[in-house]
Amino acid sequence: DAGITQSPRHKVTETGTPVTLRCHQTENHRYMYWYRQDPGHGLRLIHYSYGVKDTDKGEVSDGYSVSRSKTEDFLLTLESATSSQTSVYFCAISEGDTIYFGEGSWLTVV
Amino acid sequence: AQKITQTQPGMFVQEKEAVTLDCTYDTSDQSYGLFWYKQPSSGEMIFLIYQGSYDEQNATEGRYSLNFQKARKSANLVISASQLGDSAMYFCAMREGRDAGKSTFGDGTTLTVKP
């Protein structure tokens, strides 16, 4: 357990609305990540952060933004949600050669 | 670009038998790492095992072992003495460079253990 908490765990939202997912960690990890997982597929990296105000894009960053104003919180924002962003979102931290994931946030865009 | 291929969408194994889940990878990096994760139906991602590209011995963690064949670019997961609780989706992943968090994942293999 790497002390990662995601919120909300489940959300249904309408197309065109902004949505923010929060990742909170309690163990002062510098490196944090957001991934998405679509049905029947593996995870794909959206954005990552190497510290406060130090963020960068991953493989599938279009339509997403992130912010990290405190070490413990890494926020993922869908600027204007679309149905293609219906997915499970995982926050993660890295520790040495291993990544540990949060429990996931199930987002449905209708 | 890195790529992970898991060619078995679904696998079945009898309880108490061993099973091998296949994973092949493609990278031009000399230094890389390979992971296996388990995802049960509840959805969480559970780290199982890690192998570094320079590790000479195959990694083992309890009933899990990683059959690393560098020349073939394969990193198969072997689960010995399968248990009903092993039924889950299994993902192979590879880290980019030195950052484990920036990993590429395969599409997964669903393992079903039969009683």
PDB file of C-alpha atoms in Angstrom:
ATOM      1  CA  ASP A   1       0.000   0.000   0.000  1.00  0.00           C
ATOM      2  CA  ALA A   2       1.631   3.235  -1.176  1.00  0.00           C
ATOM      3  CA  GLY A   3      -0.882   5.496   0.537  1.00  0.00           C
ATOM      4  CA  ILE A   4      -2.689   6.548  -2.658  1.00  0.00           C
ATOM      5  CA  THR A   5      -6.291   7.700  -2.527  1.00  0.00           C
ATOM      6  CA  GLN A   6      -8.346   8.615  -5.577  1.00  0.00           C
ATOM      7  CA  SER A   7     -11.555  10.616  -5.598  1.00  0.00           C
ATOM      8  CA  PRO A   8     -14.197  10.341  -6.738  1.00  0.00           C
ATOM      9  CA  ARG A   9     -14.163   6.585  -7.180  1.00  0.00           C
ATOM     10  CA  HIS A  10     -17.181   6.648  -9.478  1.00  0.00           C
ATOM     11  CA  LYS A  11     -18.646   9.502 -11.485  1.00  0.00           C
ATOM     12  CA  VAL A  12     -21.171   9.944 -14.245  1.00  0.00           C
ATOM     13  CA  THR A  13     -21.021  13.249 -16.079  1.00  0.00           C
ATOM     14  CA  GLU A  14     -22.480  14.827 -19.177  1.00  0.00           C
ATOM     15  CA  THR A  15     -20.684  15.535 -22.410  1.00  0.00           C
ATOM     16  CA  GLY A  16     -19.128  18.985 -22.427  1.00  0.00           C
ATOM     17  CA  THR A  17     -18.783  19.408 -18.683  1.00  0.00           C
ATOM     18  CA  PRO A  18     -15.423  19.773 -16.955  1.00  0.00           C
ATOM     19  CA  VAL A  19     -14.377  17.016 -14.582  1.00  0.00           C
ATOM     20  CA  THR A  20     -11.540  16.882 -12.068  1.00  0.00           C
ATOM     21  CA  LEU A  21     -10.158  13.705 -10.559  1.00  0.00           C
ATOM     22  CA  ARG A  22      -7.995  13.920  -7.496  1.00  0.00           C
ATOM     23  CA  CYS A  23      -5.064  11.763  -6.475  1.00  0.00           C
ATOM     24  CA  HIS A  24      -3.830  12.142  -2.917  1.00  0.00           C
ATOM     25  CA  GLN A  25      -0.776  10.456  -1.455  1.00  0.00           C
ATOM     26  CA  THR A  26       0.510  10.523   2.075  1.00  0.00           C
ATOM     27  CA  GLU A  27       4.086   9.307   1.686  1.00  0.00           C
ATOM     28  CA  ASN A  28       5.792  12.310   0.095  1.00  0.00           C
ATOM     29  CA  HIS A  29       6.464  10.644  -3.254  1.00  0.00           C
ATOM     30  CA  ARG A  30       7.892  13.007  -5.846  1.00  0.00           C
ATOM     31  CA  TYR A  31       6.853  11.114  -8.953  1.00  0.00           C
ATOM     32  CA  MET A  32       3.159  10.759  -9.739  1.00  0.00           C
ATOM     33  CA  TYR A  33       1.268   9.611 -12.834  1.00  0.00           C
ATOM     34  CA  TRP A  34      -2.181   9.413 -14.372  1.00  0.00           C
ATOM     35  CA  TYR A  35      -3.110   6.475 -16.570  1.00  0.00           C
ATOM     36  CA  ARG A  36      -6.332   5.473 -18.278  1.00  0.00           C
ATOM     37  CA  GLN A  37      -7.570   1.967 -18.946  1.00  0.00           C
ATOM     38  CA  ASP A  38     -10.155   1.239 -21.604  1.00  0.00           C
ATOM     39  CA  PRO A  39     -12.156  -2.009 -21.686  1.00  0.00           C
ATOM     40  CA  GLY A  40     -10.050  -4.987 -22.695  1.00  0.00           C
ATOM     41  CA  HIS A  41      -6.846  -2.991 -22.846  1.00  0.00           C
ATOM     42  CA  GLY A  42      -3.827  -2.126 -20.810  1.00  0.00           C
ATOM     43  CA  LEU A  43      -3.011   1.205 -19.251  1.00  0.00           C
ATOM     44  CA  ARG A  44      -1.885   4.258 -21.179  1.00  0.00           C
ATOM     45  CA  LEU A  45      -0.038   7.207 -19.670  1.00  0.00           C
ATOM     46  CA  ILE A  46      -1.870  10.533 -19.747  1.00  0.00           C
ATOM     47  CA  HIS A  47       0.339  12.907 -17.756  1.00  0.00           C
ATOM     48  CA  TYR A  48       3.024  12.691 -15.139  1.00  0.00           C
ATOM     49  CA  SER A  49       4.701  14.872 -12.549  1.00  0.00           C
ATOM     50  CA  TYR A  50       8.189  14.928 -11.100  1.00  0.00           C
ATOM     51  CA  GLY A  51       7.349  17.425  -8.372  1.00  0.00           C
ATOM     52  CA  VAL A  52       5.368  20.517  -7.498  1.00  0.00           C
ATOM     53  CA  LYS A  53       4.572  22.488 -10.650  1.00  0.00           C
ATOM     54  CA  ASP A  54       6.658  20.047 -12.714  1.00  0.00           C
ATOM     55  CA  THR A  55       4.352  18.175 -15.076  1.00  0.00           C
ATOM     56  CA  ASP A  56       4.580  16.772 -18.570  1.00  0.00           C
ATOM     57  CA  LYS A  57       2.509  14.986 -21.194  1.00  0.00           C
ATOM     58  CA  GLY A  58       2.252  11.281 -21.698  1.00  0.00           C
ATOM     59  CA  GLU A  59       1.069   9.200 -24.611  1.00  0.00           C
ATOM     60  CA  VAL A  60      -2.611  10.219 -24.564  1.00  0.00           C
ATOM     61  CA  SER A  61      -2.706  13.749 -23.158  1.00  0.00           C
ATOM     62  CA  ASP A  62      -5.128  15.418 -25.614  1.00  0.00           C
ATOM     63  CA  GLY A  63      -8.203  16.720 -23.795  1.00  0.00           C
ATOM     64  CA  TYR A  64      -6.563  16.486 -20.369  1.00  0.00           C
ATOM     65  CA  SER A  65      -4.674  18.857 -18.131  1.00  0.00           C
ATOM     66  CA  VAL A  66      -3.021  18.328 -14.766  1.00  0.00           C
ATOM     67  CA  SER A  67      -1.897  20.388 -11.837  1.00  0.00           C
ATOM     68  CA  ARG A  68       0.325  19.754  -8.877  1.00  0.00           C
ATOM     69  CA  SER A  69       0.445  22.621  -6.411  1.00  0.00           C
ATOM     70  CA  LYS A  70       1.273  20.393  -3.439  1.00  0.00           C
ATOM     71  CA  THR A  71       3.437  17.279  -3.266  1.00  0.00           C
ATOM     72  CA  GLU A  72       0.561  15.186  -1.994  1.00  0.00           C
ATOM     73  CA  ASP A  73      -2.047  16.093  -4.621  1.00  0.00           C
ATOM     74  CA  PHE A  74      -2.050  15.474  -8.364  1.00  0.00           C
ATOM     75  CA  LEU A  75      -5.210  16.622 -10.149  1.00  0.00           C
ATOM     76  CA  LEU A  76      -6.399  15.447 -13.552  1.00  0.00           C
ATOM     77  CA  THR A  77      -8.902  17.675 -15.362  1.00  0.00           C
ATOM     78  CA  LEU A  78     -10.989  16.840 -18.383  1.00  0.00           C
ATOM     79  CA  GLU A  79     -11.582  20.289 -19.827  1.00  0.00           C
ATOM     80  CA  SER A  80     -14.758  19.334 -21.692  1.00  0.00           C
ATOM     81  CA  ALA A  81     -15.631  15.690 -21.214  1.00  0.00           C
ATOM     82  CA  THR A  82     -16.384  13.554 -24.271  1.00  0.00           C
ATOM     83  CA  SER A  83     -17.762  10.012 -24.538  1.00  0.00           C
ATOM     84  CA  SER A  84     -14.324   8.803 -25.669  1.00  0.00           C
ATOM     85  CA  GLN A  85     -13.033   9.727 -22.229  1.00  0.00           C
ATOM     86  CA  THR A  86     -15.264   7.166 -20.555  1.00  0.00           C
ATOM     87  CA  SER A  87     -12.643   5.029 -18.893  1.00  0.00           C
ATOM     88  CA  VAL A  88     -11.072   3.907 -15.660  1.00  0.00           C
ATOM     89  CA  TYR A  89      -8.427   6.334 -14.453  1.00  0.00           C
ATOM     90  CA  PHE A  90      -5.550   5.191 -12.306  1.00  0.00           C
ATOM     91  CA  CYS A  91      -3.192   7.366 -10.351  1.00  0.00           C
ATOM     92  CA  ALA A  92       0.231   5.922  -9.624  1.00  0.00           C
ATOM     93  CA  ILE A  93       3.493   6.644  -7.855  1.00  0.00           C
ATOM     94  CA  SER A  94       6.880   5.181  -8.628  1.00  0.00           C
ATOM     95  CA  GLU A  95       9.263   3.890  -6.035  1.00  0.00           C
ATOM     96  CA  GLY A  96      12.538   2.483  -7.323  1.00  0.00           C
ATOM     97  CA  ASP A  97      11.796  -0.023 -10.054  1.00  0.00           C
ATOM     98  CA  THR A  98       8.123  -0.391  -9.190  1.00  0.00           C
ATOM     99  CA  ILE A  99       4.949   1.575  -9.725  1.00  0.00           C
ATOM    100  CA  TYR A 100       2.042   1.383  -7.317  1.00  0.00           C
ATOM    101  CA  PHE A 101      -1.461   2.231  -8.359  1.00  0.00           C
ATOM    102  CA  GLY A 102      -4.426   3.768  -6.651  1.00  0.00           C
ATOM    103  CA  GLU A 103      -7.730   1.935  -6.646  1.00  0.00           C
ATOM    104  CA  GLY A 104      -8.984   3.623  -9.811  1.00  0.00           C
ATOM    105  CA  SER A 105     -11.723   6.109 -10.671  1.00  0.00           C
ATOM    106  CA  TRP A 106     -14.533   4.926 -12.920  1.00  0.00           C
ATOM    107  CA  LEU A 107     -15.709   7.788 -15.145  1.00  0.00           C
ATOM    108  CA  THR A 108     -18.687   7.569 -17.458  1.00  0.00           C
ATOM    109  CA  VAL A 109     -19.426  10.409 -19.873  1.00  0.00           C
ATOM    110  CA  VAL A 110     -22.998  10.346 -21.214  1.00  0.00           C
TER     111      VAL A 110
ATOM    112  CA  ALA B   1       8.846   3.281 -29.738  1.00  0.00           C
ATOM    113  CA  GLN B   2       8.393   0.600 -27.147  1.00  0.00           C
ATOM    114  CA  LYS B   3       5.823  -2.096 -27.606  1.00  0.00           C
ATOM    115  CA  ILE B   4       4.458  -4.938 -25.507  1.00  0.00           C
ATOM    116  CA  THR B   5       2.604  -7.849 -27.067  1.00  0.00           C
ATOM    117  CA  GLN B   6       0.506 -10.349 -25.161  1.00  0.00           C
ATOM    118  CA  THR B   7      -0.818 -12.806 -27.716  1.00  0.00           C
ATOM    119  CA  GLN B   8      -3.127 -14.809 -25.439  1.00  0.00           C
ATOM    120  CA  PRO B   9      -6.404 -12.964 -24.808  1.00  0.00           C
ATOM    121  CA  GLY B  10      -7.597 -15.771 -22.551  1.00  0.00           C
ATOM    122  CA  MET B  11      -6.079 -18.782 -20.854  1.00  0.00           C
ATOM    123  CA  PHE B  12      -7.484 -21.638 -18.812  1.00  0.00           C
ATOM    124  CA  VAL B  13      -5.604 -23.728 -16.270  1.00  0.00           C
ATOM    125  CA  GLN B  14      -6.591 -26.467 -13.894  1.00  0.00           C
ATOM    126  CA  GLU B  15      -6.200 -25.741 -10.206  1.00  0.00           C
ATOM    127  CA  LYS B  16      -2.773 -26.794  -8.867  1.00  0.00           C
ATOM    128  CA  GLU B  17      -1.196 -26.862 -12.305  1.00  0.00           C
ATOM    129  CA  ALA B  18       1.401 -24.424 -13.636  1.00  0.00           C
ATOM    130  CA  VAL B  19       0.631 -21.898 -16.361  1.00  0.00           C
ATOM    131  CA  THR B  20       2.749 -19.643 -18.556  1.00  0.00           C
ATOM    132  CA  LEU B  21       1.517 -16.272 -19.759  1.00  0.00           C
ATOM    133  CA  ASP B  22       3.380 -14.951 -22.785  1.00  0.00           C
ATOM    134  CA  CYS B  23       4.844 -11.485 -23.237  1.00  0.00           C
ATOM    135  CA  THR B  24       7.125 -10.208 -25.963  1.00  0.00           C
ATOM    136  CA  TYR B  25       8.554  -6.728 -26.119  1.00  0.00           C
ATOM    137  CA  ASP B  26      10.303  -4.433 -28.502  1.00  0.00           C
ATOM    138  CA  THR B  27      12.690  -1.679 -27.519  1.00  0.00           C
ATOM    139  CA  SER B  28      15.876  -0.041 -28.726  1.00  0.00           C
ATOM    140  CA  ASP B  29      16.934   0.829 -25.169  1.00  0.00           C
ATOM    141  CA  GLN B  30      19.767  -1.125 -23.580  1.00  0.00           C
ATOM    142  CA  SER B  31      18.457  -0.487 -20.085  1.00  0.00           C
ATOM    143  CA  TYR B  32      14.843  -1.379 -19.422  1.00  0.00           C
ATOM    144  CA  GLY B  33      12.659  -3.189 -16.959  1.00  0.00           C
ATOM    145  CA  LEU B  34       9.786  -5.597 -17.299  1.00  0.00           C
ATOM    146  CA  PHE B  35       6.848  -5.957 -14.945  1.00  0.00           C
ATOM    147  CA  TRP B  36       3.839  -8.120 -14.446  1.00  0.00           C
ATOM    148  CA  TYR B  37       0.651  -6.889 -12.811  1.00  0.00           C
ATOM    149  CA  LYS B  38      -2.491  -8.712 -11.757  1.00  0.00           C
ATOM    150  CA  GLN B  39      -5.899  -7.108 -12.046  1.00  0.00           C
ATOM    151  CA  PRO B  40      -8.698  -9.066 -10.331  1.00  0.00           C
ATOM    152  CA  SER B  41     -12.332  -8.415 -11.103  1.00  0.00           C
ATOM    153  CA  SER B  42     -12.415  -5.785  -8.357  1.00  0.00           C
ATOM    154  CA  GLY B  43     -10.229  -3.619 -10.579  1.00  0.00           C
ATOM    155  CA  GLU B  44      -7.113  -2.793  -8.592  1.00  0.00           C
ATOM    156  CA  MET B  45      -3.663  -3.219 -10.144  1.00  0.00           C
ATOM    157  CA  ILE B  46      -1.390  -5.445  -8.091  1.00  0.00           C
ATOM    158  CA  PHE B  47       2.364  -5.536  -8.715  1.00  0.00           C
ATOM    159  CA  LEU B  48       3.654  -9.112  -9.024  1.00  0.00           C
ATOM    160  CA  ILE B  49       7.222  -9.208 -10.252  1.00  0.00           C
ATOM    161  CA  TYR B  50      10.017  -7.175 -11.854  1.00  0.00           C
ATOM    162  CA  GLN B  51      12.992  -8.054 -14.072  1.00  0.00           C
ATOM    163  CA  GLY B  52      15.728  -5.633 -15.039  1.00  0.00           C
ATOM    164  CA  SER B  53      17.382  -5.956 -18.429  1.00  0.00           C
ATOM    165  CA  TYR B  54      20.791  -6.450 -16.827  1.00  0.00           C
ATOM    166  CA  ASP B  55      19.627  -8.993 -14.283  1.00  0.00           C
ATOM    167  CA  GLU B  56      21.276 -12.303 -15.087  1.00  0.00           C
ATOM    168  CA  GLN B  57      18.942 -14.461 -13.049  1.00  0.00           C
ATOM    169  CA  ASN B  58      15.231 -14.815 -13.658  1.00  0.00           C
ATOM    170  CA  ALA B  59      13.142 -13.018 -11.049  1.00  0.00           C
ATOM    171  CA  THR B  60      11.024 -15.054  -8.670  1.00  0.00           C
ATOM    172  CA  GLU B  61       8.427 -13.999  -6.117  1.00  0.00           C
ATOM    173  CA  GLY B  62       6.751 -16.875  -4.338  1.00  0.00           C
ATOM    174  CA  ARG B  63       4.692 -18.795  -6.900  1.00  0.00           C
ATOM    175  CA  TYR B  64       5.526 -16.275  -9.631  1.00  0.00           C
ATOM    176  CA  SER B  65       8.613 -16.435 -11.791  1.00  0.00           C
ATOM    177  CA  LEU B  66       9.598 -14.466 -14.832  1.00  0.00           C
ATOM    178  CA  ASN B  67      11.148 -16.433 -17.692  1.00  0.00           C
ATOM    179  CA  PHE B  68      13.363 -13.737 -19.220  1.00  0.00           C
ATOM    180  CA  GLN B  69      14.865 -14.535 -22.631  1.00  0.00           C
ATOM    181  CA  LYS B  70      16.648 -11.400 -23.757  1.00  0.00           C
ATOM    182  CA  ALA B  71      17.658 -12.625 -27.213  1.00  0.00           C
ATOM    183  CA  ARG B  72      14.053 -13.543 -27.956  1.00  0.00           C
ATOM    184  CA  LYS B  73      12.760 -10.366 -26.288  1.00  0.00           C
ATOM    185  CA  SER B  74      10.343 -12.347 -24.204  1.00  0.00           C
ATOM    186  CA  ALA B  75       9.374 -12.051 -20.538  1.00  0.00           C
ATOM    187  CA  ASN B  76       6.862 -14.771 -19.797  1.00  0.00           C
ATOM    188  CA  LEU B  77       5.164 -15.076 -16.419  1.00  0.00           C
ATOM    189  CA  VAL B  78       5.039 -18.529 -14.897  1.00  0.00           C
ATOM    190  CA  ILE B  79       2.540 -19.193 -12.121  1.00  0.00           C
ATOM    191  CA  SER B  80       3.127 -22.454 -10.314  1.00  0.00           C
ATOM    192  CA  ALA B  81       0.473 -24.408  -8.441  1.00  0.00           C
ATOM    193  CA  SER B  82      -2.438 -22.286  -9.666  1.00  0.00           C
ATOM    194  CA  GLN B  83      -5.127 -21.307  -7.180  1.00  0.00           C
ATOM    195  CA  LEU B  84      -8.704 -20.211  -7.769  1.00  0.00           C
ATOM    196  CA  GLY B  85      -7.718 -16.748  -6.558  1.00  0.00           C
ATOM    197  CA  ASP B  86      -5.294 -16.448  -9.454  1.00  0.00           C
ATOM    198  CA  SER B  87      -8.220 -15.938 -11.823  1.00  0.00           C
ATOM    199  CA  ALA B  88      -7.694 -12.378 -13.052  1.00  0.00           C
ATOM    200  CA  MET B  89      -6.362 -10.245 -15.877  1.00  0.00           C
ATOM    201  CA  TYR B  90      -2.570 -10.153 -16.120  1.00  0.00           C
ATOM    202  CA  PHE B  91      -0.631  -7.330 -17.694  1.00  0.00           C
ATOM    203  CA  CYS B  92       2.941  -7.251 -18.886  1.00  0.00           C
ATOM    204  CA  ALA B  93       4.608  -3.834 -18.898  1.00  0.00           C
ATOM    205  CA  MET B  94       7.963  -2.277 -19.720  1.00  0.00           C
ATOM    206  CA  ARG B  95       9.470   0.863 -18.283  1.00  0.00           C
ATOM    207  CA  GLU B  96      10.943   3.542 -20.497  1.00  0.00           C
ATOM    208  CA  GLY B  97      14.465   4.467 -19.536  1.00  0.00           C
ATOM    209  CA  ARG B  98      14.956   4.805 -15.794  1.00  0.00           C
ATOM    210  CA  ASP B  99      11.454   5.967 -14.911  1.00  0.00           C
ATOM    211  CA  ALA B 100       9.324   3.011 -13.864  1.00  0.00           C
ATOM    212  CA  GLY B 101       6.259   5.234 -13.868  1.00  0.00           C
ATOM    213  CA  LYS B 102       6.460   5.811 -17.610  1.00  0.00           C
ATOM    214  CA  SER B 103       5.646   2.263 -18.595  1.00  0.00           C
ATOM    215  CA  THR B 104       4.102   0.734 -21.687  1.00  0.00           C
ATOM    216  CA  PHE B 105       1.476  -1.940 -21.048  1.00  0.00           C
ATOM    217  CA  GLY B 106       0.265  -4.868 -23.079  1.00  0.00           C
ATOM    218  CA  ASP B 107      -3.440  -5.529 -23.589  1.00  0.00           C
ATOM    219  CA  GLY B 108      -3.498  -8.267 -21.000  1.00  0.00           C
ATOM    220  CA  THR B 109      -4.349 -11.952 -20.679  1.00  0.00           C
ATOM    221  CA  THR B 110      -7.406 -13.173 -18.811  1.00  0.00           C
ATOM    222  CA  LEU B 111      -6.545 -16.238 -16.760  1.00  0.00           C
ATOM    223  CA  THR B 112      -9.277 -18.528 -15.515  1.00  0.00           C
ATOM    224  CA  VAL B 113      -8.398 -21.224 -12.998  1.00  0.00           C
ATOM    225  CA  LYS B 114     -10.749 -24.204 -13.075  1.00  0.00           C
ATOM    226  CA  PRO B 115     -11.462 -26.238  -9.933  1.00  0.00           C
TER     227      PRO B 115
END
